[in-house]
Each structure stands twice: as structure tokens, then as C-alpha cells.
mmCIF file with all atom_site columns, C-alpha atoms in Angstrom:
data_model
loop_
_atom_site.group_PDB
_atom_site.id
_atom_site.type_symbol
_atom_site.label_atom_id
_atom_site.label_alt_id
_atom_site.label_comp_id
_atom_site.label_asym_id
_atom_site.label_entity_id
_atom_site.label_seq_id
_atom_site.pdbx_PDB_ins_code
_atom_site.Cartn_x
_atom_site.Cartn_y
_atom_site.Cartn_z
_atom_site.occupancy
_atom_site.B_iso_or_equiv
_atom_site.pdbx_formal_charge
_atom_site.auth_seq_id
_atom_site.auth_comp_id
_atom_site.auth_asym_id
_atom_site.auth_atom_id
_atom_site.pdbx_PDB_model_num
ATOM 1   C CA . UNK A 1 1   ? -26.876 -16.033 -6.208  1.00 46.00 ? 1   UNK A CA 1
ATOM 2   C CA . UNK A 1 2   ? -26.662 -17.958 -9.447  1.00 43.00 ? 2   UNK A CA 1
ATOM 3   C CA . UNK A 1 3   ? -27.946 -15.049 -11.546 1.00 57.00 ? 3   UNK A CA 1
ATOM 4   C CA . UNK A 1 4   ? -25.673 -12.363 -12.921 1.00 81.00 ? 4   UNK A CA 1
ATOM 5   C CA . UNK A 1 5   ? -21.923 -12.181 -12.619 1.00 88.00 ? 5   UNK A CA 1
ATOM 6   C CA . UNK A 1 6   ? -20.134 -15.093 -10.956 1.00 90.00 ? 6   UNK A CA 1
ATOM 7   C CA . UNK A 1 7   ? -17.097 -17.314 -11.361 1.00 90.00 ? 7   UNK A CA 1
ATOM 8   C CA . UNK A 1 8   ? -16.041 -20.721 -10.152 1.00 91.00 ? 8   UNK A CA 1
ATOM 9   C CA . UNK A 1 9   ? -12.776 -21.232 -8.317  1.00 88.00 ? 9   UNK A CA 1
ATOM 10  C CA . UNK A 1 10  ? -11.247 -24.599 -7.556  1.00 90.00 ? 10  UNK A CA 1
ATOM 11  C CA . UNK A 1 11  ? -9.014  -23.572 -4.674  1.00 91.00 ? 11  UNK A CA 1
ATOM 12  C CA . UNK A 1 12  ? -8.427  -24.190 -0.988  1.00 92.00 ? 12  UNK A CA 1
ATOM 13  C CA . UNK A 1 13  ? -11.545 -23.003 0.837   1.00 95.00 ? 13  UNK A CA 1
ATOM 14  C CA . UNK A 1 14  ? -12.781 -23.169 4.428   1.00 95.00 ? 14  UNK A CA 1
ATOM 15  C CA . UNK A 1 15  ? -15.320 -21.500 6.664   1.00 97.00 ? 15  UNK A CA 1
ATOM 16  C CA . UNK A 1 16  ? -15.579 -20.971 10.381  1.00 97.00 ? 16  UNK A CA 1
ATOM 17  C CA . UNK A 1 17  ? -17.804 -19.033 12.745  1.00 97.00 ? 17  UNK A CA 1
ATOM 18  C CA . UNK A 1 18  ? -16.599 -15.427 12.916  1.00 97.00 ? 18  UNK A CA 1
ATOM 19  C CA . UNK A 1 19  ? -15.885 -14.725 16.577  1.00 96.00 ? 19  UNK A CA 1
ATOM 20  C CA . UNK A 1 20  ? -13.397 -11.882 16.050  1.00 96.00 ? 20  UNK A CA 1
ATOM 21  C CA . UNK A 1 21  ? -13.775 -8.573  17.876  1.00 96.00 ? 21  UNK A CA 1
ATOM 22  C CA . UNK A 1 22  ? -14.446 -5.329  15.969  1.00 95.00 ? 22  UNK A CA 1
ATOM 23  C CA . UNK A 1 23  ? -10.747 -4.368  15.786  1.00 96.00 ? 23  UNK A CA 1
ATOM 24  C CA . UNK A 1 24  ? -9.749  -7.735  14.350  1.00 96.00 ? 24  UNK A CA 1
ATOM 25  C CA . UNK A 1 25  ? -12.588 -7.509  11.824  1.00 96.00 ? 25  UNK A CA 1
ATOM 26  C CA . UNK A 1 26  ? -11.376 -4.086  10.631  1.00 95.00 ? 26  UNK A CA 1
ATOM 27  C CA . UNK A 1 27  ? -7.784  -5.319  10.317  1.00 94.00 ? 27  UNK A CA 1
ATOM 28  C CA . UNK A 1 28  ? -9.030  -8.354  8.395   1.00 93.00 ? 28  UNK A CA 1
ATOM 29  C CA . UNK A 1 29  ? -11.002 -6.172  5.985   1.00 95.00 ? 29  UNK A CA 1
ATOM 30  C CA . UNK A 1 30  ? -7.940  -3.964  5.377   1.00 92.00 ? 30  UNK A CA 1
ATOM 31  C CA . UNK A 1 31  ? -5.792  -7.031  4.696   1.00 90.00 ? 31  UNK A CA 1
ATOM 32  C CA . UNK A 1 32  ? -8.414  -8.527  2.357   1.00 92.00 ? 32  UNK A CA 1
ATOM 33  C CA . UNK A 1 33  ? -8.646  -5.240  0.442   1.00 92.00 ? 33  UNK A CA 1
ATOM 34  C CA . UNK A 1 34  ? -4.862  -5.061  0.095   1.00 86.00 ? 34  UNK A CA 1
ATOM 35  C CA . UNK A 1 35  ? -4.564  -8.690  -1.036  1.00 86.00 ? 35  UNK A CA 1
ATOM 36  C CA . UNK A 1 36  ? -7.398  -8.614  -3.562  1.00 89.00 ? 36  UNK A CA 1
ATOM 37  C CA . UNK A 1 37  ? -6.366  -5.234  -4.982  1.00 88.00 ? 37  UNK A CA 1
ATOM 38  C CA . UNK A 1 38  ? -2.768  -6.437  -5.447  1.00 83.00 ? 38  UNK A CA 1
ATOM 39  C CA . UNK A 1 39  ? -3.927  -9.727  -6.980  1.00 85.00 ? 39  UNK A CA 1
ATOM 40  C CA . UNK A 1 40  ? -6.189  -7.840  -9.401  1.00 85.00 ? 40  UNK A CA 1
ATOM 41  C CA . UNK A 1 41  ? -3.308  -5.606  -10.449 1.00 82.00 ? 41  UNK A CA 1
ATOM 42  C CA . UNK A 1 42  ? -0.924  -8.516  -10.938 1.00 79.00 ? 42  UNK A CA 1
ATOM 43  C CA . UNK A 1 43  ? -3.391  -10.646 -12.893 1.00 79.00 ? 43  UNK A CA 1
ATOM 44  C CA . UNK A 1 44  ? -4.630  -7.816  -15.091 1.00 74.00 ? 44  UNK A CA 1
ATOM 45  C CA . UNK A 1 45  ? -1.196  -6.777  -16.369 1.00 64.00 ? 45  UNK A CA 1
ATOM 46  C CA . UNK A 1 46  ? -1.145  -7.428  -20.111 1.00 59.00 ? 46  UNK A CA 1
ATOM 47  C CA . UNK A 1 47  ? 1.488   -9.811  -21.383 1.00 52.00 ? 47  UNK A CA 1
ATOM 48  C CA . UNK A 1 48  ? 3.101   -9.259  -24.784 1.00 51.00 ? 48  UNK A CA 1
ATOM 49  C CA . UNK A 1 49  ? 1.248   -11.326 -27.374 1.00 44.00 ? 49  UNK A CA 1
ATOM 50  C CA . UNK A 1 50  ? 4.027   -12.414 -29.702 1.00 43.00 ? 50  UNK A CA 1
ATOM 51  C CA . UNK A 1 51  ? 7.208   -10.878 -28.386 1.00 47.00 ? 51  UNK A CA 1
ATOM 52  C CA . UNK A 1 52  ? 9.177   -11.299 -25.210 1.00 49.00 ? 52  UNK A CA 1
ATOM 53  C CA . UNK A 1 53  ? 10.248  -8.250  -23.254 1.00 46.00 ? 53  UNK A CA 1
ATOM 54  C CA . UNK A 1 54  ? 13.716  -8.648  -24.706 1.00 46.00 ? 54  UNK A CA 1
ATOM 55  C CA . UNK A 1 55  ? 12.385  -8.617  -28.278 1.00 53.00 ? 55  UNK A CA 1
ATOM 56  C CA . UNK A 1 56  ? 10.051  -5.743  -27.565 1.00 55.00 ? 56  UNK A CA 1
ATOM 57  C CA . UNK A 1 57  ? 12.585  -3.450  -25.928 1.00 63.00 ? 57  UNK A CA 1
ATOM 58  C CA . UNK A 1 58  ? 16.090  -4.708  -26.637 1.00 78.00 ? 58  UNK A CA 1
ATOM 59  C CA . UNK A 1 59  ? 18.480  -4.065  -23.753 1.00 81.00 ? 59  UNK A CA 1
ATOM 60  C CA . UNK A 1 60  ? 15.737  -2.424  -21.691 1.00 84.00 ? 60  UNK A CA 1
ATOM 61  C CA . UNK A 1 61  ? 13.541  -5.488  -22.168 1.00 80.00 ? 61  UNK A CA 1
ATOM 62  C CA . UNK A 1 62  ? 16.313  -7.830  -21.004 1.00 82.00 ? 62  UNK A CA 1
ATOM 63  C CA . UNK A 1 63  ? 16.924  -5.630  -17.975 1.00 83.00 ? 63  UNK A CA 1
ATOM 64  C CA . UNK A 1 64  ? 13.215  -5.768  -17.169 1.00 84.00 ? 64  UNK A CA 1
ATOM 65  C CA . UNK A 1 65  ? 13.226  -9.573  -17.506 1.00 80.00 ? 65  UNK A CA 1
ATOM 66  C CA . UNK A 1 66  ? 16.111  -9.791  -15.005 1.00 78.00 ? 66  UNK A CA 1
ATOM 67  C CA . UNK A 1 67  ? 14.297  -7.550  -12.535 1.00 80.00 ? 67  UNK A CA 1
ATOM 68  C CA . UNK A 1 68  ? 11.122  -9.634  -12.927 1.00 76.00 ? 68  UNK A CA 1
ATOM 69  C CA . UNK A 1 69  ? 13.069  -12.864 -12.398 1.00 71.00 ? 69  UNK A CA 1
ATOM 70  C CA . UNK A 1 70  ? 14.689  -11.475 -9.252  1.00 75.00 ? 70  UNK A CA 1
ATOM 71  C CA . UNK A 1 71  ? 11.318  -10.297 -7.977  1.00 78.00 ? 71  UNK A CA 1
ATOM 72  C CA . UNK A 1 72  ? 9.747   -13.692 -8.733  1.00 69.00 ? 72  UNK A CA 1
ATOM 73  C CA . UNK A 1 73  ? 12.524  -15.415 -6.800  1.00 70.00 ? 73  UNK A CA 1
ATOM 74  C CA . UNK A 1 74  ? 12.275  -12.997 -3.867  1.00 74.00 ? 74  UNK A CA 1
ATOM 75  C CA . UNK A 1 75  ? 8.494   -13.476 -3.693  1.00 71.00 ? 75  UNK A CA 1
ATOM 76  C CA . UNK A 1 76  ? 8.897   -17.253 -3.869  1.00 63.00 ? 76  UNK A CA 1
ATOM 77  C CA . UNK A 1 77  ? 11.428  -17.224 -1.017  1.00 69.00 ? 77  UNK A CA 1
ATOM 78  C CA . UNK A 1 78  ? 9.225   -14.900 1.040   1.00 75.00 ? 78  UNK A CA 1
ATOM 79  C CA . UNK A 1 79  ? 6.215   -17.130 0.406   1.00 67.00 ? 79  UNK A CA 1
ATOM 80  C CA . UNK A 1 80  ? 8.172   -20.181 1.571   1.00 65.00 ? 80  UNK A CA 1
ATOM 81  C CA . UNK A 1 81  ? 9.341   -18.332 4.670   1.00 71.00 ? 81  UNK A CA 1
ATOM 82  C CA . UNK A 1 82  ? 5.823   -17.343 5.709   1.00 72.00 ? 82  UNK A CA 1
ATOM 83  C CA . UNK A 1 83  ? 4.104   -20.498 4.504   1.00 65.00 ? 83  UNK A CA 1
ATOM 84  C CA . UNK A 1 84  ? 1.031   -20.820 6.726   1.00 66.00 ? 84  UNK A CA 1
ATOM 85  C CA . UNK A 1 85  ? 1.146   -24.596 7.046   1.00 73.00 ? 85  UNK A CA 1
ATOM 86  C CA . UNK A 1 86  ? -1.440  -26.961 5.649   1.00 81.00 ? 86  UNK A CA 1
ATOM 87  C CA . UNK A 1 87  ? -4.061  -25.382 3.442   1.00 82.00 ? 87  UNK A CA 1
ATOM 88  C CA . UNK A 1 88  ? -7.735  -26.225 3.661   1.00 88.00 ? 88  UNK A CA 1
ATOM 89  C CA . UNK A 1 89  ? -9.053  -28.771 1.173   1.00 88.00 ? 89  UNK A CA 1
ATOM 90  C CA . UNK A 1 90  ? -9.693  -27.493 -2.326  1.00 89.00 ? 90  UNK A CA 1
ATOM 91  C CA . UNK A 1 91  ? -13.267 -27.334 -3.471  1.00 91.00 ? 91  UNK A CA 1
ATOM 92  C CA . UNK A 1 92  ? -15.131 -25.655 -6.251  1.00 93.00 ? 92  UNK A CA 1
ATOM 93  C CA . UNK A 1 93  ? -16.745 -22.475 -5.015  1.00 94.00 ? 93  UNK A CA 1
ATOM 94  C CA . UNK A 1 94  ? -19.107 -20.249 -6.940  1.00 96.00 ? 94  UNK A CA 1
ATOM 95  C CA . UNK A 1 95  ? -18.276 -16.641 -6.149  1.00 95.00 ? 95  UNK A CA 1
ATOM 96  C CA . UNK A 1 96  ? -20.255 -13.538 -6.989  1.00 95.00 ? 96  UNK A CA 1
ATOM 97  C CA . UNK A 1 97  ? -19.739 -9.970  -5.776  1.00 94.00 ? 97  UNK A CA 1
ATOM 98  C CA . UNK A 1 98  ? -22.577 -10.682 -3.320  1.00 96.00 ? 98  UNK A CA 1
ATOM 99  C CA . UNK A 1 99  ? -21.511 -14.034 -1.846  1.00 97.00 ? 99  UNK A CA 1
ATOM 100 C CA . UNK A 1 100 ? -20.299 -17.615 -2.192  1.00 97.00 ? 100 UNK A CA 1
ATOM 101 C CA . UNK A 1 101 ? -21.824 -21.070 -2.686  1.00 97.00 ? 101 UNK A CA 1
ATOM 102 C CA . UNK A 1 102 ? -19.966 -24.326 -2.093  1.00 96.00 ? 102 UNK A CA 1
ATOM 103 C CA . UNK A 1 103 ? -20.708 -28.028 -1.712  1.00 96.00 ? 103 UNK A CA 1
ATOM 104 C CA . UNK A 1 104 ? -20.939 -28.994 1.946   1.00 95.00 ? 104 UNK A CA 1
ATOM 105 C CA . UNK A 1 105 ? -22.409 -32.052 3.674   1.00 93.00 ? 105 UNK A CA 1
ATOM 106 C CA . UNK A 1 106 ? -22.531 -30.130 6.976   1.00 94.00 ? 106 UNK A CA 1
ATOM 107 C CA . UNK A 1 107 ? -23.217 -26.496 6.028   1.00 96.00 ? 107 UNK A CA 1
ATOM 108 C CA . UNK A 1 108 ? -23.302 -23.707 8.589   1.00 97.00 ? 108 UNK A CA 1
ATOM 109 C CA . UNK A 1 109 ? -26.665 -22.866 10.133  1.00 97.00 ? 109 UNK A CA 1
ATOM 110 C CA . UNK A 1 110 ? -28.540 -20.028 8.449   1.00 97.00 ? 110 UNK A CA 1
ATOM 111 C CA . UNK A 1 111 ? -27.880 -16.724 10.204  1.00 98.00 ? 111 UNK A CA 1
ATOM 112 C CA . UNK A 1 112 ? -24.399 -17.693 11.439  1.00 98.00 ? 112 UNK A CA 1
ATOM 113 C CA . UNK A 1 113 ? -21.704 -15.024 11.032  1.00 98.00 ? 113 UNK A CA 1
ATOM 114 C CA . UNK A 1 114 ? -18.875 -16.648 9.077   1.00 98.00 ? 114 UNK A CA 1
ATOM 115 C CA . UNK A 1 115 ? -15.298 -15.988 8.176   1.00 98.00 ? 115 UNK A CA 1
ATOM 116 C CA . UNK A 1 116 ? -14.733 -17.454 4.694   1.00 97.00 ? 116 UNK A CA 1
ATOM 117 C CA . UNK A 1 117 ? -11.164 -18.353 3.725   1.00 95.00 ? 117 UNK A CA 1
ATOM 118 C CA . UNK A 1 118 ? -10.325 -18.608 0.026   1.00 93.00 ? 118 UNK A CA 1
ATOM 119 C CA . UNK A 1 119 ? -6.869  -18.930 -1.504  1.00 90.00 ? 119 UNK A CA 1
ATOM 120 C CA . UNK A 1 120 ? -7.417  -17.114 -4.817  1.00 87.00 ? 120 UNK A CA 1
ATOM 121 C CA . UNK A 1 121 ? -3.935  -17.568 -6.265  1.00 84.00 ? 121 UNK A CA 1
ATOM 122 C CA . UNK A 1 122 ? -1.719  -20.647 -6.221  1.00 78.00 ? 122 UNK A CA 1
ATOM 123 C CA . UNK A 1 123 ? 1.356   -18.405 -6.373  1.00 70.00 ? 123 UNK A CA 1
ATOM 124 C CA . UNK A 1 124 ? 0.489   -16.476 -3.199  1.00 72.00 ? 124 UNK A CA 1
ATOM 125 C CA . UNK A 1 125 ? 0.465   -18.172 0.206   1.00 71.00 ? 125 UNK A CA 1
ATOM 126 C CA . UNK A 1 126 ? -2.081  -15.709 1.544   1.00 79.00 ? 126 UNK A CA 1
ATOM 127 C CA . UNK A 1 127 ? -5.746  -16.350 2.185   1.00 86.00 ? 127 UNK A CA 1
ATOM 128 C CA . UNK A 1 128 ? -8.538  -13.982 1.341   1.00 91.00 ? 128 UNK A CA 1
ATOM 129 C CA . UNK A 1 129 ? -10.699 -13.868 4.481   1.00 94.00 ? 129 UNK A CA 1
ATOM 130 C CA . UNK A 1 130 ? -14.138 -12.350 4.047   1.00 97.00 ? 130 UNK A CA 1
ATOM 131 C CA . UNK A 1 131 ? -16.975 -11.919 6.552   1.00 98.00 ? 131 UNK A CA 1
ATOM 132 C CA . UNK A 1 132 ? -20.274 -13.427 5.504   1.00 98.00 ? 132 UNK A CA 1
ATOM 133 C CA . UNK A 1 133 ? -23.672 -14.452 6.782   1.00 98.00 ? 133 UNK A CA 1
ATOM 134 C CA . UNK A 1 134 ? -24.788 -18.054 6.218   1.00 98.00 ? 134 UNK A CA 1
ATOM 135 C CA . UNK A 1 135 ? -27.966 -18.507 4.202   1.00 98.00 ? 135 UNK A CA 1
ATOM 136 C CA . UNK A 1 136 ? -30.223 -21.570 4.121   1.00 98.00 ? 136 UNK A CA 1
ATOM 137 C CA . UNK A 1 137 ? -28.489 -24.441 2.301   1.00 96.00 ? 137 UNK A CA 1
ATOM 138 C CA . UNK A 1 138 ? -30.103 -26.021 -0.740  1.00 93.00 ? 138 UNK A CA 1
ATOM 139 C CA . UNK A 1 139 ? -29.395 -29.151 -2.785  1.00 92.00 ? 139 UNK A CA 1
ATOM 140 C CA . UNK A 1 140 ? -26.142 -30.001 -0.954  1.00 92.00 ? 140 UNK A CA 1
ATOM 141 C CA . UNK A 1 141 ? -24.801 -26.483 -1.396  1.00 95.00 ? 141 UNK A CA 1
ATOM 142 C CA . UNK A 1 142 ? -23.999 -24.030 1.380   1.00 97.00 ? 142 UNK A CA 1
ATOM 143 C CA . UNK A 1 143 ? -24.629 -20.361 0.676   1.00 98.00 ? 143 UNK A CA 1
ATOM 144 C CA . UNK A 1 144 ? -23.341 -17.192 2.323   1.00 98.00 ? 144 UNK A CA 1
ATOM 145 C CA . UNK A 1 145 ? -23.651 -13.488 1.528   1.00 98.00 ? 145 UNK A CA 1
ATOM 146 C CA . UNK A 1 146 ? -20.820 -11.076 2.213   1.00 97.00 ? 146 UNK A CA 1
ATOM 147 C CA . UNK A 1 147 ? -21.402 -8.560  4.985   1.00 97.00 ? 147 UNK A CA 1
ATOM 148 C CA . UNK A 1 148 ? -19.731 -5.355  6.122   1.00 94.00 ? 148 UNK A CA 1
ATOM 149 C CA . UNK A 1 149 ? -17.378 -5.095  3.126   1.00 97.00 ? 149 UNK A CA 1
ATOM 150 C CA . UNK A 1 150 ? -15.980 -1.585  2.589   1.00 96.00 ? 150 UNK A CA 1
ATOM 151 C CA . UNK A 1 151 ? -16.387 0.004   -0.832  1.00 96.00 ? 151 UNK A CA 1
ATOM 152 C CA . UNK A 1 152 ? -12.749 -0.578  -1.843  1.00 95.00 ? 152 UNK A CA 1
ATOM 153 C CA . UNK A 1 153 ? -13.047 -4.292  -1.088  1.00 96.00 ? 153 UNK A CA 1
ATOM 154 C CA . UNK A 1 154 ? -16.388 -4.523  -2.905  1.00 96.00 ? 154 UNK A CA 1
ATOM 155 C CA . UNK A 1 155 ? -14.789 -2.920  -5.971  1.00 96.00 ? 155 UNK A CA 1
ATOM 156 C CA . UNK A 1 156 ? -11.792 -5.274  -5.830  1.00 94.00 ? 156 UNK A CA 1
ATOM 157 C CA . UNK A 1 157 ? -14.091 -8.289  -5.391  1.00 95.00 ? 157 UNK A CA 1
ATOM 158 C CA . UNK A 1 158 ? -16.198 -7.227  -8.375  1.00 95.00 ? 158 UNK A CA 1
ATOM 159 C CA . UNK A 1 159 ? -13.053 -6.842  -10.520 1.00 94.00 ? 159 UNK A CA 1
ATOM 160 C CA . UNK A 1 160 ? -11.780 -10.250 -9.395  1.00 93.00 ? 160 UNK A CA 1
ATOM 161 C CA . UNK A 1 161 ? -15.057 -12.002 -10.217 1.00 94.00 ? 161 UNK A CA 1
ATOM 162 C CA . UNK A 1 162 ? -15.421 -10.165 -13.530 1.00 93.00 ? 162 UNK A CA 1
ATOM 163 C CA . UNK A 1 163 ? -11.872 -11.057 -14.632 1.00 91.00 ? 163 UNK A CA 1
ATOM 164 C CA . UNK A 1 164 ? -12.277 -14.731 -13.668 1.00 89.00 ? 164 UNK A CA 1
ATOM 165 C CA . UNK A 1 165 ? -15.704 -14.874 -15.355 1.00 87.00 ? 165 UNK A CA 1
ATOM 166 C CA . UNK A 1 166 ? -14.283 -13.363 -18.537 1.00 87.00 ? 166 UNK A CA 1
ATOM 167 C CA . UNK A 1 167 ? -11.339 -15.811 -18.456 1.00 85.00 ? 167 UNK A CA 1
ATOM 168 C CA . UNK A 1 168 ? -13.728 -18.775 -18.130 1.00 82.00 ? 168 UNK A CA 1
ATOM 169 C CA . UNK A 1 169 ? -15.680 -17.559 -21.168 1.00 84.00 ? 169 UNK A CA 1
ATOM 170 C CA . UNK A 1 170 ? -12.435 -17.093 -23.116 1.00 83.00 ? 170 UNK A CA 1
ATOM 171 C CA . UNK A 1 171 ? -11.273 -20.596 -22.138 1.00 81.00 ? 171 UNK A CA 1
ATOM 172 C CA . UNK A 1 172 ? -14.578 -22.149 -23.261 1.00 82.00 ? 172 UNK A CA 1
ATOM 173 C CA . UNK A 1 173 ? -14.490 -20.227 -26.529 1.00 83.00 ? 173 UNK A CA 1
ATOM 174 C CA . UNK A 1 174 ? -10.898 -21.173 -27.324 1.00 81.00 ? 174 UNK A CA 1
ATOM 175 C CA . UNK A 1 175 ? -11.592 -24.804 -26.444 1.00 73.00 ? 175 UNK A CA 1
ATOM 176 C CA . UNK A 1 176 ? -14.316 -25.118 -29.085 1.00 55.00 ? 176 UNK A CA 1
ATOM 177 C CA . UNK A 1 177 ? -13.517 -26.564 -32.472 1.00 48.00 ? 177 UNK A CA 1
ATOM 178 C CA . UNK A 1 178 ? -15.265 -25.329 -35.569 1.00 43.00 ? 178 UNK A CA 1
#
């Protein structure tokens, strides 16, 4: 899983055995698709490079800034209202469109059906929950491959990983001095 496209996320992450029934699994996949698709759309919106909305569009830009501020506040209040309680511990996970690797002193047994919980955005109180199958651990790292993901979720996951991978490359490039 270390070849090809992947990204690292330092975010709250947990795993548990997946004991849900088929209906709960389908609802979980629909929720994961909705969350990841929305997150991709929000994070991929281009920001103006050198001008604020107000400078770029005059009165219309200021009106848009007010709407965005109100929406930010409403989302913050909603997030506080539905706050899920304590989050799992943060850990660095390596995510690819095929699966996840993470450091674990007591990894799940190979072949175990898992429900992986990742909080991909610090601004959203929602967890991305993905079904996976545990693989044999190696070198202190647990490994799992995603299973039963619908095409829409696979596409959203690929976009998420690609965008985060590209951002990591951009961050490394901008951090270099010449």
C-alpha cells in the first residue's frame, strides 16, 4: 500500500470490529459518501490569490463575505450542538484509495472486518467511517484494505487522497529554500 497515490493525515483515528447489520452498513456508506463529497467540494473551492471578495466584486463581494460569515457561524453553532463527545486519539495514518496503514501496538487480527473512523477535517465534527478488512501487520504498522465501497465513495476517496497528496507536495516545495 505504500506504492502509488497516498497521503498522510494526522487526525483522530480509531478502529473497531465491524458488527453492523447490512442496513446499517448501507446507511454508513451513504453517510460516508455524503461527508467526503461535501468535504472535497469545500476544500477544492479556489480562494482569490491577491484580492478579497470585497476587492474582487465591490458591493457583491462584501455581500458574499457577510453570507459566508453567517454560514461559518451557523456551521460552528451546529457543530457545537451535535458535538459527538471525546474524539479518538490523533495518529498519523497513511491513506490510499485502497486502504489505510497506522501505527498500532495491538493491531487487529488479519481477516477481521473493521470499521475505520477518521476525522478528516478539524472544522467538521463528523467522522468518516469506512469498512475495511485487516491485513497482516508489519513493522509496528497495522494495515487494512477498504471493502464494499460504492463507486461514488471510491471516487470521493480518490479525490480526497489526491488533493491531500498534492497539498503535501506543494507544502514541501514551498518550504524549500534556494
